[in-house]
Short mmCIF file of C-alpha atoms in Angstrom, two decimals:
data_model
loop_
_atom_site.label_atom_id
_atom_site.label_comp_id
_atom_site.label_asym_id
_atom_site.label_seq_id
_atom_site.Cartn_x
_atom_site.Cartn_y
_atom_site.Cartn_z
CA LYS I 1 48.25 23.54 -34.15
CA GLN I 2 48.98 22.04 -30.76
CA GLU I 3 47.02 18.83 -30.20
CA VAL I 4 46.44 17.53 -26.68
CA THR I 5 45.38 13.93 -26.06
CA GLN I 6 44.27 12.39 -22.79
CA ILE I 7 44.22 8.68 -22.11
CA PRO I 8 42.14 6.96 -20.90
CA ALA I 9 38.89 8.76 -21.72
CA ALA I 10 37.21 7.13 -18.73
CA LEU I 11 38.44 5.28 -15.68
CA SER I 12 36.71 3.49 -12.81
CA VAL I 13 38.68 2.42 -9.74
CA PRO I 14 37.86 1.25 -6.21
CA GLU I 15 38.50 3.62 -3.35
CA GLY I 16 42.07 3.64 -2.04
CA GLU I 17 43.82 2.89 -5.31
CA ASN I 18 46.65 5.00 -6.64
CA LEU I 19 46.07 6.04 -10.22
CA VAL I 20 47.73 7.80 -13.13
CA LEU I 21 46.12 9.97 -15.77
CA ASN I 22 48.03 10.61 -18.97
CA CYS I 23 48.32 13.64 -21.21
CA SER I 24 50.33 14.02 -24.40
CA PHE I 25 50.89 17.04 -26.63
CA THR I 26 52.35 17.41 -30.10
CA ASP I 27 54.54 20.52 -29.78
CA SER I 28 57.11 20.70 -26.98
CA ALA I 29 57.36 24.51 -27.24
CA ILE I 30 55.06 25.36 -24.35
CA TYR I 31 55.03 28.01 -21.63
CA ASN I 32 53.36 25.81 -19.05
CA LEU I 33 50.93 22.95 -18.53
CA GLN I 34 47.91 23.09 -16.28
CA TRP I 35 45.72 20.33 -14.82
CA PHE I 36 42.09 21.09 -13.99
CA ARG I 37 39.21 19.31 -12.35
CA GLN I 38 35.62 19.73 -13.54
CA ASP I 39 32.56 18.49 -11.68
CA PRO I 40 29.39 17.81 -13.74
CA GLY I 41 27.78 21.02 -14.96
CA LYS I 42 30.36 23.20 -13.26
CA GLY I 43 33.34 25.33 -14.18
CA LEU I 44 36.98 24.30 -14.04
CA THR I 45 39.09 24.27 -10.89
CA SER I 46 42.84 24.62 -11.32
CA LEU I 47 44.73 21.80 -9.60
CA LEU I 48 48.36 22.22 -10.61
CA LEU I 49 50.41 24.37 -12.95
CA ILE I 50 53.84 23.20 -14.12
CA GLN I 51 56.16 25.76 -15.64
CA SER I 52 58.03 24.68 -18.77
CA SER I 53 61.31 24.60 -16.81
CA GLN I 54 59.92 22.33 -14.08
CA ARG I 55 59.65 18.54 -14.00
CA GLU I 56 56.90 18.15 -11.41
CA GLN I 57 54.54 19.82 -8.98
CA THR I 58 52.80 18.45 -5.92
CA SER I 59 49.69 19.45 -4.02
CA GLY I 60 48.45 17.14 -1.28
CA ARG I 61 47.63 13.75 -2.81
CA LEU I 62 48.23 15.05 -6.34
CA ASN I 63 51.52 14.99 -8.21
CA ALA I 64 51.93 16.16 -11.80
CA SER I 65 55.00 15.54 -13.92
CA LEU I 66 56.12 17.10 -17.17
CA ASP I 67 58.48 15.72 -19.81
CA LYS I 68 58.58 18.39 -22.48
CA SER I 69 60.97 16.55 -24.78
CA SER I 70 58.60 13.61 -25.13
CA GLY I 71 55.45 15.75 -25.01
CA ARG I 72 53.98 14.02 -21.97
CA SER I 73 52.52 14.82 -18.59
CA THR I 74 51.02 12.58 -15.94
CA LEU I 75 48.73 13.34 -13.03
CA TYR I 76 49.19 10.92 -10.14
CA ILE I 77 46.42 10.67 -7.55
CA ALA I 78 47.34 8.83 -4.38
CA ALA I 79 44.86 6.93 -2.22
CA SER I 80 41.84 7.85 -4.32
CA GLN I 81 38.53 8.80 -2.64
CA PRO I 82 34.94 8.94 -3.94
CA GLY I 83 35.19 12.75 -3.75
CA ASP I 84 37.89 12.60 -6.43
CA SER I 85 35.24 11.53 -8.97
CA ALA I 86 35.22 14.20 -11.67
CA THR I 87 36.60 14.93 -15.12
CA TYR I 88 40.27 15.84 -15.20
CA LEU I 89 41.48 18.11 -17.98
CA CYS I 90 45.01 18.75 -19.16
CA ALA I 91 45.83 22.01 -20.96
CA VAL I 92 49.03 23.38 -22.46
CA ALA I 93 49.97 26.98 -23.12
CA PRO I 94 51.58 27.12 -26.58
CA ARG I 95 51.73 30.91 -26.38
CA ARG I 96 51.46 33.46 -23.63
CA TYR I 97 47.75 33.76 -23.44
CA ALA I 98 45.59 30.86 -24.53
CA LEU I 99 45.36 27.22 -23.54
CA ASN I 100 44.85 24.16 -25.71
CA PHE I 101 42.79 21.55 -23.87
CA GLY I 102 42.56 17.80 -24.04
CA LYS I 103 39.10 16.23 -23.96
CA GLY I 104 39.55 14.98 -20.43
CA THR I 105 39.53 11.78 -18.42
CA SER I 106 36.29 10.99 -16.59
CA LEU I 107 37.19 9.39 -13.26
CA LEU I 108 34.83 7.40 -11.06
CA VAL I 109 36.04 6.24 -7.66
CA THR I 110 33.70 3.66 -6.15
CA PRO I 111 33.34 3.14 -2.38
CA ASP F 1 41.31 33.88 -4.00
CA VAL F 2 40.61 34.80 -7.58
CA LYS F 3 36.95 35.07 -8.32
CA VAL F 4 35.47 34.92 -11.81
CA THR F 5 31.72 35.35 -12.00
CA GLN F 6 29.33 34.91 -14.92
CA SER F 7 26.02 36.69 -15.13
CA SER F 8 23.80 33.62 -15.58
CA ARG F 9 24.12 29.91 -14.85
CA TYR F 10 21.35 28.98 -17.26
CA LEU F 11 19.95 30.91 -20.20
CA VAL F 12 17.29 30.06 -22.79
CA LYS F 13 17.02 32.21 -25.90
CA ARG F 14 15.23 32.03 -29.21
CA THR F 15 16.84 31.75 -32.63
CA GLY F 16 17.74 35.16 -34.00
CA GLU F 17 17.92 36.92 -30.63
CA LYS F 18 20.94 38.99 -29.66
CA VAL F 19 22.51 37.43 -26.58
CA PHE F 20 24.94 38.95 -24.08
CA LEU F 21 27.03 36.83 -21.73
CA GLU F 22 28.84 38.79 -19.05
CA CYS F 23 31.96 37.89 -17.12
CA VAL F 24 33.58 39.78 -14.24
CA GLN F 25 36.87 39.07 -12.46
CA ASP F 26 38.02 40.70 -9.24
CA MET F 27 41.80 40.19 -9.38
CA ASP F 28 42.88 42.92 -11.79
CA HIS F 29 43.93 40.33 -14.39
CA GLU F 30 44.93 41.72 -17.75
CA ASN F 31 43.85 38.67 -19.77
CA MET F 32 40.32 37.34 -20.17
CA PHE F 33 38.96 34.50 -22.28
CA TRP F 34 35.75 32.99 -23.58
CA TYR F 35 35.54 29.25 -24.31
CA ARG F 36 32.71 26.98 -25.28
CA GLN F 37 32.54 23.36 -24.19
CA ASP F 38 30.68 20.68 -26.12
CA PRO F 39 30.53 16.91 -25.57
CA GLY F 40 33.13 15.14 -27.66
CA LEU F 41 34.79 18.41 -28.72
CA GLY F 42 36.19 19.63 -25.42
CA LEU F 43 36.91 23.29 -24.68
CA ARG F 44 37.49 25.58 -27.63
CA LEU F 45 38.65 29.17 -27.47
CA ILE F 46 36.27 31.72 -28.98
CA TYR F 47 37.97 35.05 -28.20
CA PHE F 48 40.40 36.48 -25.73
CA SER F 49 41.45 39.94 -24.60
CA TYR F 50 44.88 40.94 -23.29
CA ASP F 51 43.97 44.51 -22.39
CA VAL F 52 41.04 46.89 -22.26
CA LYS F 53 39.57 47.36 -25.73
CA MET F 54 42.00 44.77 -27.17
CA LYS F 55 40.81 41.43 -28.47
CA GLU F 56 42.01 38.51 -30.54
CA LYS F 57 40.13 35.74 -32.28
CA GLY F 58 40.49 32.26 -30.95
CA ASP F 59 39.81 29.02 -32.80
CA ILE F 60 36.06 29.45 -33.39
CA PRO F 61 35.12 33.17 -33.51
CA GLU F 62 32.46 32.90 -36.22
CA GLY F 63 29.06 34.10 -35.03
CA TYR F 64 30.47 35.79 -31.94
CA SER F 65 31.85 39.17 -30.96
CA VAL F 66 33.27 40.50 -27.70
CA SER F 67 33.56 43.72 -25.78
CA ARG F 68 35.97 44.81 -23.09
CA GLU F 69 35.36 48.38 -21.98
CA LYS F 70 36.66 47.90 -18.43
CA LYS F 71 39.50 45.73 -17.22
CA GLU F 72 37.35 43.58 -14.96
CA ARG F 73 34.53 42.88 -17.43
CA PHE F 74 34.50 40.85 -20.65
CA SER F 75 31.32 40.32 -22.62
CA LEU F 76 30.54 37.71 -25.25
CA ILE F 77 27.90 38.68 -27.79
CA LEU F 78 25.93 36.37 -30.04
CA GLU F 79 24.70 38.76 -32.70
CA SER F 80 21.94 36.43 -33.94
CA ALA F 81 21.69 33.27 -31.88
CA SER F 82 21.42 29.96 -33.69
CA THR F 83 20.68 26.47 -32.41
CA ASN F 84 24.29 25.35 -33.06
CA GLN F 85 25.37 27.87 -30.43
CA THR F 86 23.65 25.85 -27.73
CA SER F 87 26.55 25.04 -25.43
CA MET F 88 28.27 25.60 -22.10
CA TYR F 89 30.16 28.90 -22.15
CA LEU F 90 33.11 29.36 -19.82
CA CYS F 91 34.91 32.56 -19.00
CA ALA F 92 38.46 32.67 -17.63
CA SER F 93 41.06 35.21 -16.59
CA SER F 94 44.83 35.17 -16.09
CA ALA F 95 47.79 37.39 -15.32
CA VAL F 96 51.51 36.86 -15.53
CA GLY F 97 52.79 35.00 -12.52
CA VAL F 98 55.97 33.34 -11.41
CA GLN F 99 58.60 33.14 -14.17
CA GLY F 100 56.26 34.37 -16.84
CA THR F 101 53.56 31.73 -16.52
CA TYR F 102 49.87 32.47 -16.91
CA GLU F 103 47.57 30.46 -14.67
CA GLN F 104 43.98 30.56 -15.83
CA TYR F 105 41.03 30.79 -13.46
CA PHE F 106 37.56 29.87 -14.61
CA GLY F 107 34.05 31.00 -13.84
CA PRO F 108 31.16 28.60 -13.11
CA GLY F 109 29.91 28.58 -16.70
CA THR F 110 26.69 29.58 -18.46
CA ARG F 111 24.64 26.84 -20.06
CA LEU F 112 22.95 28.47 -23.05
CA THR F 113 20.10 26.82 -24.89
CA VAL F 114 18.92 28.33 -28.17
CA THR F 115 15.50 27.12 -29.31
#
């Protein structure tokens, strides 16, 4: 079974810092990898989807990379803001339909 | 924008009750999913459906059933609710996109408490 691990589990940074969230997975045979954001008590918001043939995707201040051979992905957040405070979840698609999720990184950006 | 809606944000039920959680998506997606999310365990897949009347078990189907009579609607049924089913339930949908990828879109979640 595909296992997804996210490190660190929690992170606190001052506003303005650039930061990196890490995701690793055990089986490189994936269709795609998706990063989500979740605010407390809310549903998930899709941030970026990287196809298995791609190396990275960018959206605004967010950049996600994928290295399938090593089973790793990173989410880079530039110039962090207090509004970025949330839990960030990494999920991989080992088959066409379902996702396997990591347990998330809880991010706090302090003013 | 894709919209996935869930019938209730908060629900309180008693042990032994039959519970229905409803999910509706408005983007004609063929795939729909039910997950539960618990602290320390993350999101776990309960059931998914890849077509009307079709369903497959996920990782933790015990104690649950599902129904998909129409493409836009996917229901999760707790036949006899138990306290260990207290959780946040999240519905999602997806359809094949660019180069065969499936991007999932989530609803706001239903926080179910079973007393």
